[in-house]
mmCIF file of C-alpha atoms in Angstrom:
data_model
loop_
_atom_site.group_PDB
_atom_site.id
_atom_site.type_symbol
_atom_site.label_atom_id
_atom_site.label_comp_id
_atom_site.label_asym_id
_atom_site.label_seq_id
_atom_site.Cartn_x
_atom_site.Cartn_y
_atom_site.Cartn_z
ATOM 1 C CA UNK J 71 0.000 0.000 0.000
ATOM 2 C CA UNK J 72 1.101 3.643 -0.585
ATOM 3 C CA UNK J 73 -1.862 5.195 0.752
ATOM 4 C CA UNK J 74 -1.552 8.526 3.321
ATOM 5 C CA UNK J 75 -1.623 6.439 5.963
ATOM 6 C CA UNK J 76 1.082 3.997 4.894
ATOM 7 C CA UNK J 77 3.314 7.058 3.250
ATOM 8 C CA UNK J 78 2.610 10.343 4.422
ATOM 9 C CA UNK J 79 3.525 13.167 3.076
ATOM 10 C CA UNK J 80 7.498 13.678 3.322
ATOM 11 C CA UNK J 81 7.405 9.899 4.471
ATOM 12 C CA UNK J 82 9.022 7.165 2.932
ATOM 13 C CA UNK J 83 8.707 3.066 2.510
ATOM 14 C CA UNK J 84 10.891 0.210 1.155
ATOM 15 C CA UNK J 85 8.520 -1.407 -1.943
ATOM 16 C CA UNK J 86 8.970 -3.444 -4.617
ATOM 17 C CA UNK J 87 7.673 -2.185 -8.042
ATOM 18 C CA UNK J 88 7.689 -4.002 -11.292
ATOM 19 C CA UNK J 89 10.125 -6.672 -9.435
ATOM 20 C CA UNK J 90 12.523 -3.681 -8.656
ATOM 21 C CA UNK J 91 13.484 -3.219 -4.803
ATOM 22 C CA UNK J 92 12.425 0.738 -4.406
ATOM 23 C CA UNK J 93 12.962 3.374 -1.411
ATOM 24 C CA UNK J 94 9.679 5.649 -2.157
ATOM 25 C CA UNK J 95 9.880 9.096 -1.128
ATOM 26 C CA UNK J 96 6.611 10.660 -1.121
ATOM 27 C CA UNK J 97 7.575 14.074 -1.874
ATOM 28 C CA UNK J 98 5.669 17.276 -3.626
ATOM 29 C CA UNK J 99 8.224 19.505 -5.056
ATOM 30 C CA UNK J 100 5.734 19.823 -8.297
ATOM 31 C CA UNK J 101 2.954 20.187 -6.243
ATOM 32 C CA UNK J 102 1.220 17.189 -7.165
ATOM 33 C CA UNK J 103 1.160 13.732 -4.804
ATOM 34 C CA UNK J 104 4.108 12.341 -5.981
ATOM 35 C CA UNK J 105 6.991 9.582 -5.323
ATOM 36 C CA UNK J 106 10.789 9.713 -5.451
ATOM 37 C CA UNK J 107 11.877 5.806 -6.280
ATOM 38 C CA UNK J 108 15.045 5.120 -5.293
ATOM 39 C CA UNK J 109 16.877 1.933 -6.598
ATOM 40 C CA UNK J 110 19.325 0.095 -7.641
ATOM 41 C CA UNK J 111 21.193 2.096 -10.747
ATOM 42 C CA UNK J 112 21.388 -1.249 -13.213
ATOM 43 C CA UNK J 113 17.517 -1.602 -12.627
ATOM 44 C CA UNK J 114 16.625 2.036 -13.571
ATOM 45 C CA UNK J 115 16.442 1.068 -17.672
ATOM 46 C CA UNK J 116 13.545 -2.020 -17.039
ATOM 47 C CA UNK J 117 11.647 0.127 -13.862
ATOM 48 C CA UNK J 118 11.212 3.162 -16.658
ATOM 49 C CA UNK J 119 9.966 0.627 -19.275
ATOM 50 C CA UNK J 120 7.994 -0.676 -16.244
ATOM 51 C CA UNK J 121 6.409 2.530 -15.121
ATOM 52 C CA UNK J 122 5.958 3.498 -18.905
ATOM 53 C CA UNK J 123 3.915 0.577 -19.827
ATOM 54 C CA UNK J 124 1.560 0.499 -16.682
ATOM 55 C CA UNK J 125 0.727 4.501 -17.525
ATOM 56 C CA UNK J 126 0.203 4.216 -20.846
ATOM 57 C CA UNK J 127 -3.371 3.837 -20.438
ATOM 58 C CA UNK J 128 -3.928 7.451 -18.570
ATOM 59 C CA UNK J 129 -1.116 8.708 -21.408
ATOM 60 C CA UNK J 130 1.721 9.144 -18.774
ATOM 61 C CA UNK J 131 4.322 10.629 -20.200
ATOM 62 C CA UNK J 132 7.919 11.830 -18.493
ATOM 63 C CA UNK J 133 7.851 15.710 -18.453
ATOM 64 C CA UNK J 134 11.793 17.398 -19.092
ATOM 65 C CA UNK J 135 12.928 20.491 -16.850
ATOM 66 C CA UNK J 136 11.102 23.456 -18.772
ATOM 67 C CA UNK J 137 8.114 21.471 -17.093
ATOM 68 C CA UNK J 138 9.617 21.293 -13.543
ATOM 69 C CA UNK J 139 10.904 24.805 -13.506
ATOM 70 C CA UNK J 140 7.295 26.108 -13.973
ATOM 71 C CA UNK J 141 5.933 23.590 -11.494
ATOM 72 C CA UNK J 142 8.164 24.175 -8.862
ATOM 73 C CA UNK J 143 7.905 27.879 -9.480
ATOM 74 C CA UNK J 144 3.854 27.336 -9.320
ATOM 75 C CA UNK J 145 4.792 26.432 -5.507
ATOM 76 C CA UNK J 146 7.242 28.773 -4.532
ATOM 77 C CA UNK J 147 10.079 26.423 -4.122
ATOM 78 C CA UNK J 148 13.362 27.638 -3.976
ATOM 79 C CA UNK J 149 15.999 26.918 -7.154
ATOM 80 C CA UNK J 150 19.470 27.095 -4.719
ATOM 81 C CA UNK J 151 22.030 28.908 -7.057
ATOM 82 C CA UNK J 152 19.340 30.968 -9.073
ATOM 83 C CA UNK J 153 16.958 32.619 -6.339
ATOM 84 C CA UNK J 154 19.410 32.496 -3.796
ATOM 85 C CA UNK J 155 22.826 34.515 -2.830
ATOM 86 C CA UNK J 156 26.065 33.179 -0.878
ATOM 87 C CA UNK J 157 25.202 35.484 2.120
ATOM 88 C CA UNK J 158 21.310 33.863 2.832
ATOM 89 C CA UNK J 159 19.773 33.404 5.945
ATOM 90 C CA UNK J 160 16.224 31.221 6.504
ATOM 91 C CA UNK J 161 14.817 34.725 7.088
ATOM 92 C CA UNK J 162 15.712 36.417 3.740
ATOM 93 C CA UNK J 163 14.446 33.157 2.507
ATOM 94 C CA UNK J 164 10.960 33.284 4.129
ATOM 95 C CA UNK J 165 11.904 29.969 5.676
ATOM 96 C CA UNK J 166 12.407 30.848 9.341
ATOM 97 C CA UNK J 167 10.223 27.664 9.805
ATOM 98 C CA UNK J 168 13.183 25.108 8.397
ATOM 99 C CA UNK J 169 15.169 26.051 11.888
ATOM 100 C CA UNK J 170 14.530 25.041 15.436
ATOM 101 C CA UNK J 171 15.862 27.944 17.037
ATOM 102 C CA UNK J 172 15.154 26.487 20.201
ATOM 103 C CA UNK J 173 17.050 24.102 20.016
ATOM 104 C CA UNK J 174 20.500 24.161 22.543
ATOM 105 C CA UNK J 175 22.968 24.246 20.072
ATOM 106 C CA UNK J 176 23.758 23.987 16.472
ATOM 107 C CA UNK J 177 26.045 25.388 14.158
ATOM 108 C CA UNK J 178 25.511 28.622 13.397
ATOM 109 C CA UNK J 179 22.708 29.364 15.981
ATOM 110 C CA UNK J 180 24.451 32.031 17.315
ATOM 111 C CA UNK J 181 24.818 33.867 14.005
ATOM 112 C CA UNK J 182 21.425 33.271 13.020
ATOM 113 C CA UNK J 183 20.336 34.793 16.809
ATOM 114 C CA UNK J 184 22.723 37.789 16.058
ATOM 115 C CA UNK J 185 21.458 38.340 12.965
ATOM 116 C CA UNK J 186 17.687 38.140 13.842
ATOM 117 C CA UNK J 187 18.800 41.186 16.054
ATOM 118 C CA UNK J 188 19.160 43.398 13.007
ATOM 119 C CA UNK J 189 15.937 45.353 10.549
ATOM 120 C CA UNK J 190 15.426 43.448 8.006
ATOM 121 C CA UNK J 191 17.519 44.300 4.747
ATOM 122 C CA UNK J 192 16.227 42.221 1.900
ATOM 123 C CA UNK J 193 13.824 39.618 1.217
ATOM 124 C CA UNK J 194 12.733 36.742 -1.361
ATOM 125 C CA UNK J 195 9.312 37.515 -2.272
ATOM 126 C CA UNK J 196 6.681 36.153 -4.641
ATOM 127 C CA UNK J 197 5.849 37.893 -7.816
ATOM 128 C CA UNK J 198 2.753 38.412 -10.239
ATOM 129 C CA UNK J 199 3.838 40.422 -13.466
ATOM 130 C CA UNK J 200 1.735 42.433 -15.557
ATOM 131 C CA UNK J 201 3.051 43.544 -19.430
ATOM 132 C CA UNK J 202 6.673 43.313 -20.026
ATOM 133 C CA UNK J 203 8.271 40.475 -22.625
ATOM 134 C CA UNK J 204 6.147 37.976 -24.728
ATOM 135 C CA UNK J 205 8.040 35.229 -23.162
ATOM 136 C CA UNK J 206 7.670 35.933 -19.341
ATOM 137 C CA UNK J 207 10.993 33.779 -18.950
ATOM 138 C CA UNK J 208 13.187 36.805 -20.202
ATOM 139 C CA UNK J 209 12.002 38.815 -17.054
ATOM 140 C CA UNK J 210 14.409 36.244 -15.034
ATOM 141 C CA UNK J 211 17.417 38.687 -14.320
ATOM 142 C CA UNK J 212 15.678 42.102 -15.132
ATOM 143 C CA UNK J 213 16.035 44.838 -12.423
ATOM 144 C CA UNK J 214 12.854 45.689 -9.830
ATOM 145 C CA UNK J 215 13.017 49.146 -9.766
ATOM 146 C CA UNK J 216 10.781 51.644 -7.136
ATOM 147 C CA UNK J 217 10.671 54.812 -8.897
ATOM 148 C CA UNK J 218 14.098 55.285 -10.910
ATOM 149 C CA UNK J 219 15.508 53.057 -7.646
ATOM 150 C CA UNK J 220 17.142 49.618 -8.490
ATOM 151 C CA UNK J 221 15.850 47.998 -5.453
ATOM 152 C CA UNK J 222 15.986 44.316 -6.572
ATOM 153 C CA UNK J 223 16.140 41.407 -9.144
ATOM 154 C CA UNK J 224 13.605 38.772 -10.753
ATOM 155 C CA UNK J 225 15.422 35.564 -10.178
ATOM 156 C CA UNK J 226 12.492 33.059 -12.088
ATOM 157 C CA UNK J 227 9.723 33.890 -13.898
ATOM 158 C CA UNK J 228 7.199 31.577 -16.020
ATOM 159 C CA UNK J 229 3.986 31.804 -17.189
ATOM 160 C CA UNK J 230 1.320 29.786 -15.464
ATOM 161 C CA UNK J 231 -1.152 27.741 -17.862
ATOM 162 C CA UNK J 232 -3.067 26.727 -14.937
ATOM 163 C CA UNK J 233 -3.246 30.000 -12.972
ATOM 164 C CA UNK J 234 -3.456 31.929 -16.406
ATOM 165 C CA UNK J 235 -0.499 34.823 -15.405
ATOM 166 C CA UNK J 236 3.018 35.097 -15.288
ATOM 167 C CA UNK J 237 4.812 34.547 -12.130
ATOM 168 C CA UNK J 238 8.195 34.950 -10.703
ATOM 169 C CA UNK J 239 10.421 34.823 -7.946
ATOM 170 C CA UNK J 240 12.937 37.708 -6.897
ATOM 171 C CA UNK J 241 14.526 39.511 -4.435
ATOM 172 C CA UNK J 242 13.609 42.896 -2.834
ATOM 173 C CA UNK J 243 15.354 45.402 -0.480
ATOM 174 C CA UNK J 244 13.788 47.607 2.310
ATOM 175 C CA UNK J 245 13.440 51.061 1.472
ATOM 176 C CA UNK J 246 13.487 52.865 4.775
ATOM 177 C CA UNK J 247 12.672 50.237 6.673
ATOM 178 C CA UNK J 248 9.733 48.997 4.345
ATOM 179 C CA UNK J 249 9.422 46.744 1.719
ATOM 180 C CA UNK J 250 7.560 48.035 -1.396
ATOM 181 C CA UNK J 251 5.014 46.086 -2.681
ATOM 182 C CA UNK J 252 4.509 47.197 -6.451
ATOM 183 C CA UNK J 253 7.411 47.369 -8.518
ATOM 184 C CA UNK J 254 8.504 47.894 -12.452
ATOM 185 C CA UNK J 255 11.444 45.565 -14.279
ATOM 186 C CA UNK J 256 13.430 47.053 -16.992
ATOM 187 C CA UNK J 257 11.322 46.407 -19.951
ATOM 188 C CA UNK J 258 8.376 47.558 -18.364
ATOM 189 C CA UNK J 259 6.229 45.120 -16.407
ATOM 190 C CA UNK J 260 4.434 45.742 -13.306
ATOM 191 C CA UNK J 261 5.740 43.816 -10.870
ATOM 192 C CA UNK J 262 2.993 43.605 -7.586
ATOM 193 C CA UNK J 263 4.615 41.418 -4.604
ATOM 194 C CA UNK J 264 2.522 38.156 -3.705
ATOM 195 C CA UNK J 265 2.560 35.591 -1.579
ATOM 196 C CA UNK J 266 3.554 31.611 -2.228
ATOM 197 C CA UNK J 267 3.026 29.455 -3.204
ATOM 198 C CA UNK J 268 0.926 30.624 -5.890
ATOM 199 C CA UNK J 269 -0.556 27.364 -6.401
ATOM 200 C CA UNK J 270 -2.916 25.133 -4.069
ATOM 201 C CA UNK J 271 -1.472 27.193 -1.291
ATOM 202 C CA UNK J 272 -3.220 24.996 1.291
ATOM 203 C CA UNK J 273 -1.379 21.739 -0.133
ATOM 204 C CA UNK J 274 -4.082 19.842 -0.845
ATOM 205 C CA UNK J 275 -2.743 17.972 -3.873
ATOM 206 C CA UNK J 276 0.168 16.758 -2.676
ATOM 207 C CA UNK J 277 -0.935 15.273 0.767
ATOM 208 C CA UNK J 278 -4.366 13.679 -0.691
#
């Protein structure tokens, strides 16, 4: 079985599928109830076929990384390397939540306690983008600018089928202590700040 009960979300179970000896991750990093099958590397060619042929009735087909860059955008989830920096905290990230501060000790508590001392400087935010670029993909690396003011970047941006509007990531500084909510890029678009994830926000699809 690998019903909520038997694999909750974020859970995990050794199966066999197809004959194949499998670790499944139940995971939701598209945003859909999914499984990560982990198993033996020489097996991987006859599981695919496997997994192929049992689909092909509902027309299951593999999806390539255009696909999981707008479905992981779609939730919010983090790309490390293109929406973040070297010098990131869980804070900056909107992911105070991944830390147990109270906990005694860990490596870098202290800094993280230090730091959480200080006004916030700059933050990850959500985007929705009005105008700008045919393809809302070229908006990744355009300026956010408040006024004339550089005051951040667009890290991702897609266009949403399923939500019907284009939708990014990017980071945003304080100005004077605030952080502005409606923004421009470079060629134009309206950037207004919103929050994530954009899609089935309650997480409904991946824990049913």
């Amino acid at each position: 079985p690998i019903d909520p009960a038997t694999i909750p979300y974020s859970g995990f179970a050794d199966i066999t599928v197809a004959g194949v000896a499998c670790r499944a991750i139940r995971t939701g990093f598209v945003g859909e109830l999914a499984f990560e099958l982990h198993h033996p590397r020489r097996r991987g060619p006859e599981l695919w076929a496997a997994l192929l042929d049992a689909g092909r009735e509902w027309d299951v087909r593999p999806h390539g990384l255009d696909a999981l860059e707008l479905l992981r955008l779609e939730k919010g989830h983090v790309y490390l390397g293109q929406d973040t920096m070297p010098d990131d905290t869980p804070a900056k990230l909107r992911m105070r939540w991944a830390v147990d501060i109270t906990k005694p000790w860990f490596v870098g508590k202290q800094a993280l306690e230090r730091m959480a001392e200080l006004p916030p400087s700059r933050s990850l935010v959500g985007l929705e983008f009005d105008g700008g670029p045919p393809a809302t993909a070229e908006l990744r690396g355009e300026p956010l600018l408040l006024s004339d003011r550089v005051v951040g970047r667009v890290t991702s941006a897609e266009h949403s089928p399923v939500l019907d509007r284009a939708i990014g990531l990017g980071w945003v500084r304080a100005v004077d202590g605030v952080f502005p909510d409606r923004l421009h890029t470079g060629s134009g678009a309206v950037a207004t700040v919103a929050p994530t994830p954009f899609y089935d926000p309650e997480g409904g699809r991946m824990r049913g």
